[in-house]
Amino acid sequence: MNLPYTIVIQWSNENSCYLVHLPEFPSQTYHTHGETYQEALNNAQEVLELLIEEYQQEQKVLPQPKPLITLPQTA
């Protein structure tokens, strides 16, 4: 499934794992985690699918994806 939402993955020394934040879904700071970057990414995709399903079942409006803002290149 192509999910156009932002996924932020950060290493946490405190938790010894990668933490995942989904900025368009601000209900909590971190939504999932993983022992490896790839595991965190896979978990993030699964959580996004579940969140979208939940929003649709509850007839809630999905958040708008945040567009990537590109900065002009300087010479």
mmCIF file with all atom_site columns, C-alpha atoms in Angstrom:
data_model
loop_
_atom_site.group_PDB
_atom_site.id
_atom_site.type_symbol
_atom_site.label_atom_id
_atom_site.label_alt_id
_atom_site.label_comp_id
_atom_site.label_asym_id
_atom_site.label_entity_id
_atom_site.label_seq_id
_atom_site.pdbx_PDB_ins_code
_atom_site.Cartn_x
_atom_site.Cartn_y
_atom_site.Cartn_z
_atom_site.occupancy
_atom_site.B_iso_or_equiv
_atom_site.pdbx_formal_charge
_atom_site.auth_seq_id
_atom_site.auth_comp_id
_atom_site.auth_asym_id
_atom_site.auth_atom_id
_atom_site.pdbx_PDB_model_num
ATOM 1  C CA . MET A 1 1  ? 0.000   0.000  0.000  1.00 0.00 ? 1  MET A CA 1
ATOM 2  C CA . ASN A 1 2  ? 1.354   3.428  -0.962 1.00 0.00 ? 2  ASN A CA 1
ATOM 3  C CA . LEU A 1 3  ? 0.979   5.590  2.147  1.00 0.00 ? 3  LEU A CA 1
ATOM 4  C CA . PRO A 1 4  ? 1.857   9.273  1.581  1.00 0.00 ? 4  PRO A CA 1
ATOM 5  C CA . TYR A 1 5  ? 2.543   10.036 5.236  1.00 0.00 ? 5  TYR A CA 1
ATOM 6  C CA . THR A 1 6  ? 5.743   11.109 6.959  1.00 0.00 ? 6  THR A CA 1
ATOM 7  C CA . ILE A 1 7  ? 7.675   8.490  8.939  1.00 0.00 ? 7  ILE A CA 1
ATOM 8  C CA . VAL A 1 8  ? 10.392  9.739  11.305 1.00 0.00 ? 8  VAL A CA 1
ATOM 9  C CA . ILE A 1 9  ? 12.726  7.037  12.635 1.00 0.00 ? 9  ILE A CA 1
ATOM 10 C CA . GLN A 1 10 ? 15.231  7.939  15.352 1.00 0.00 ? 10 GLN A CA 1
ATOM 11 C CA . TRP A 1 11 ? 17.673  5.880  17.385 1.00 0.00 ? 11 TRP A CA 1
ATOM 12 C CA . SER A 1 12 ? 17.077  6.044  21.151 1.00 0.00 ? 12 SER A CA 1
ATOM 13 C CA . ASN A 1 13 ? 20.062  5.340  23.410 1.00 0.00 ? 13 ASN A CA 1
ATOM 14 C CA . GLU A 1 14 ? 17.677  5.308  26.374 1.00 0.00 ? 14 GLU A CA 1
ATOM 15 C CA . ASN A 1 15 ? 15.478  2.581  24.857 1.00 0.00 ? 15 ASN A CA 1
ATOM 16 C CA . SER A 1 16 ? 18.186  0.863  22.762 1.00 0.00 ? 16 SER A CA 1
ATOM 17 C CA . CYS A 1 17 ? 15.945  0.755  19.716 1.00 0.00 ? 17 CYS A CA 1
ATOM 18 C CA . TYR A 1 18 ? 14.661  2.831  16.821 1.00 0.00 ? 18 TYR A CA 1
ATOM 19 C CA . LEU A 1 19 ? 11.555  4.865  17.712 1.00 0.00 ? 19 LEU A CA 1
ATOM 20 C CA . VAL A 1 20 ? 8.957   5.816  15.108 1.00 0.00 ? 20 VAL A CA 1
ATOM 21 C CA . HIS A 1 21 ? 7.031   9.080  15.051 1.00 0.00 ? 21 HIS A CA 1
ATOM 22 C CA . LEU A 1 22 ? 4.169   9.730  12.619 1.00 0.00 ? 22 LEU A CA 1
ATOM 23 C CA . PRO A 1 23 ? 3.754   13.539 12.602 1.00 0.00 ? 23 PRO A CA 1
ATOM 24 C CA . GLU A 1 24 ? 0.421   13.582 10.777 1.00 0.00 ? 24 GLU A CA 1
ATOM 25 C CA . PHE A 1 25 ? -1.053  11.409 13.548 1.00 0.00 ? 25 PHE A CA 1
ATOM 26 C CA . PRO A 1 26 ? -0.143  13.384 16.704 1.00 0.00 ? 26 PRO A CA 1
ATOM 27 C CA . SER A 1 27 ? -2.111  11.265 19.189 1.00 0.00 ? 27 SER A CA 1
ATOM 28 C CA . GLN A 1 28 ? 1.165   10.122 20.726 1.00 0.00 ? 28 GLN A CA 1
ATOM 29 C CA . THR A 1 29 ? 4.835   11.006 20.368 1.00 0.00 ? 29 THR A CA 1
ATOM 30 C CA . TYR A 1 30 ? 6.027   7.557  19.317 1.00 0.00 ? 30 TYR A CA 1
ATOM 31 C CA . HIS A 1 31 ? 3.790   5.065  17.571 1.00 0.00 ? 31 HIS A CA 1
ATOM 32 C CA . THR A 1 32 ? 6.027   2.008  17.370 1.00 0.00 ? 32 THR A CA 1
ATOM 33 C CA . HIS A 1 33 ? 9.666   0.924  17.448 1.00 0.00 ? 33 HIS A CA 1
ATOM 34 C CA . GLY A 1 34 ? 12.099  -1.677 16.133 1.00 0.00 ? 34 GLY A CA 1
ATOM 35 C CA . GLU A 1 35 ? 15.421  -3.241 17.035 1.00 0.00 ? 35 GLU A CA 1
ATOM 36 C CA . THR A 1 36 ? 16.660  -2.458 13.508 1.00 0.00 ? 36 THR A CA 1
ATOM 37 C CA . TYR A 1 37 ? 15.879  0.424  11.177 1.00 0.00 ? 37 TYR A CA 1
ATOM 38 C CA . GLN A 1 38 ? 14.139  -1.955 8.773  1.00 0.00 ? 38 GLN A CA 1
ATOM 39 C CA . GLU A 1 39 ? 12.011  -3.453 11.557 1.00 0.00 ? 39 GLU A CA 1
ATOM 40 C CA . ALA A 1 40 ? 11.009  0.056  12.681 1.00 0.00 ? 40 ALA A CA 1
ATOM 41 C CA . LEU A 1 41 ? 10.065  0.953  9.100  1.00 0.00 ? 41 LEU A CA 1
ATOM 42 C CA . ASN A 1 42 ? 8.018   -2.236 8.658  1.00 0.00 ? 42 ASN A CA 1
ATOM 43 C CA . ASN A 1 43 ? 6.254   -1.586 11.968 1.00 0.00 ? 43 ASN A CA 1
ATOM 44 C CA . ALA A 1 44 ? 5.568   2.020  10.943 1.00 0.00 ? 44 ALA A CA 1
ATOM 45 C CA . GLN A 1 45 ? 3.930   0.898  7.707  1.00 0.00 ? 45 GLN A CA 1
ATOM 46 C CA . GLU A 1 46 ? 1.772   -1.577 9.614  1.00 0.00 ? 46 GLU A CA 1
ATOM 47 C CA . VAL A 1 47 ? 0.734   1.075  12.146 1.00 0.00 ? 47 VAL A CA 1
ATOM 48 C CA . LEU A 1 48 ? -0.124  3.506  9.345  1.00 0.00 ? 48 LEU A CA 1
ATOM 49 C CA . GLU A 1 49 ? -2.346  0.898  7.711  1.00 0.00 ? 49 GLU A CA 1
ATOM 50 C CA . LEU A 1 50 ? -4.095  0.255  11.053 1.00 0.00 ? 50 LEU A CA 1
ATOM 51 C CA . LEU A 1 51 ? -4.545  3.981  11.726 1.00 0.00 ? 51 LEU A CA 1
ATOM 52 C CA . ILE A 1 52 ? -6.049  4.545  8.274  1.00 0.00 ? 52 ILE A CA 1
ATOM 53 C CA . GLU A 1 53 ? -8.376  1.581  8.747  1.00 0.00 ? 53 GLU A CA 1
ATOM 54 C CA . GLU A 1 54 ? -9.432  2.924  12.168 1.00 0.00 ? 54 GLU A CA 1
ATOM 55 C CA . TYR A 1 55 ? -10.102 6.417  10.781 1.00 0.00 ? 55 TYR A CA 1
ATOM 56 C CA . GLN A 1 56 ? -12.195 4.942  7.957  1.00 0.00 ? 56 GLN A CA 1
ATOM 57 C CA . GLN A 1 57 ? -14.211 2.696  10.297 1.00 0.00 ? 57 GLN A CA 1
ATOM 58 C CA . GLU A 1 58 ? -14.909 5.630  12.607 1.00 0.00 ? 58 GLU A CA 1
ATOM 59 C CA . GLN A 1 59 ? -15.648 7.867  9.583  1.00 0.00 ? 59 GLN A CA 1
ATOM 60 C CA . LYS A 1 60 ? -12.985 10.335 10.690 1.00 0.00 ? 60 LYS A CA 1
ATOM 61 C CA . VAL A 1 61 ? -11.273 12.558 8.154  1.00 0.00 ? 61 VAL A CA 1
ATOM 62 C CA . LEU A 1 62 ? -7.731  11.401 7.445  1.00 0.00 ? 62 LEU A CA 1
ATOM 63 C CA . PRO A 1 63 ? -5.027  13.986 8.095  1.00 0.00 ? 63 PRO A CA 1
ATOM 64 C CA . GLN A 1 64 ? -3.553  15.672 5.062  1.00 0.00 ? 64 GLN A CA 1
ATOM 65 C CA . PRO A 1 65 ? -0.070  14.383 4.223  1.00 0.00 ? 65 PRO A CA 1
ATOM 66 C CA . LYS A 1 66 ? 2.634   16.973 4.816  1.00 0.00 ? 66 LYS A CA 1
ATOM 67 C CA . PRO A 1 67 ? 4.287   17.884 1.518  1.00 0.00 ? 67 PRO A CA 1
ATOM 68 C CA . LEU A 1 68 ? 8.044   17.891 1.148  1.00 0.00 ? 68 LEU A CA 1
ATOM 69 C CA . ILE A 1 69 ? 9.283   21.444 0.952  1.00 0.00 ? 69 ILE A CA 1
ATOM 70 C CA . THR A 1 70 ? 12.326  21.717 -1.237 1.00 0.00 ? 70 THR A CA 1
ATOM 71 C CA . LEU A 1 71 ? 14.677  24.606 -0.740 1.00 0.00 ? 71 LEU A CA 1
ATOM 72 C CA . PRO A 1 72 ? 16.023  26.491 -3.746 1.00 0.00 ? 72 PRO A CA 1
ATOM 73 C CA . GLN A 1 73 ? 19.529  25.506 -4.694 1.00 0.00 ? 73 GLN A CA 1
ATOM 74 C CA . THR A 1 74 ? 22.198  28.120 -4.214 1.00 0.00 ? 74 THR A CA 1
ATOM 75 C CA . ALA A 1 75 ? 25.107  28.622 -6.529 1.00 0.00 ? 75 ALA A CA 1
#
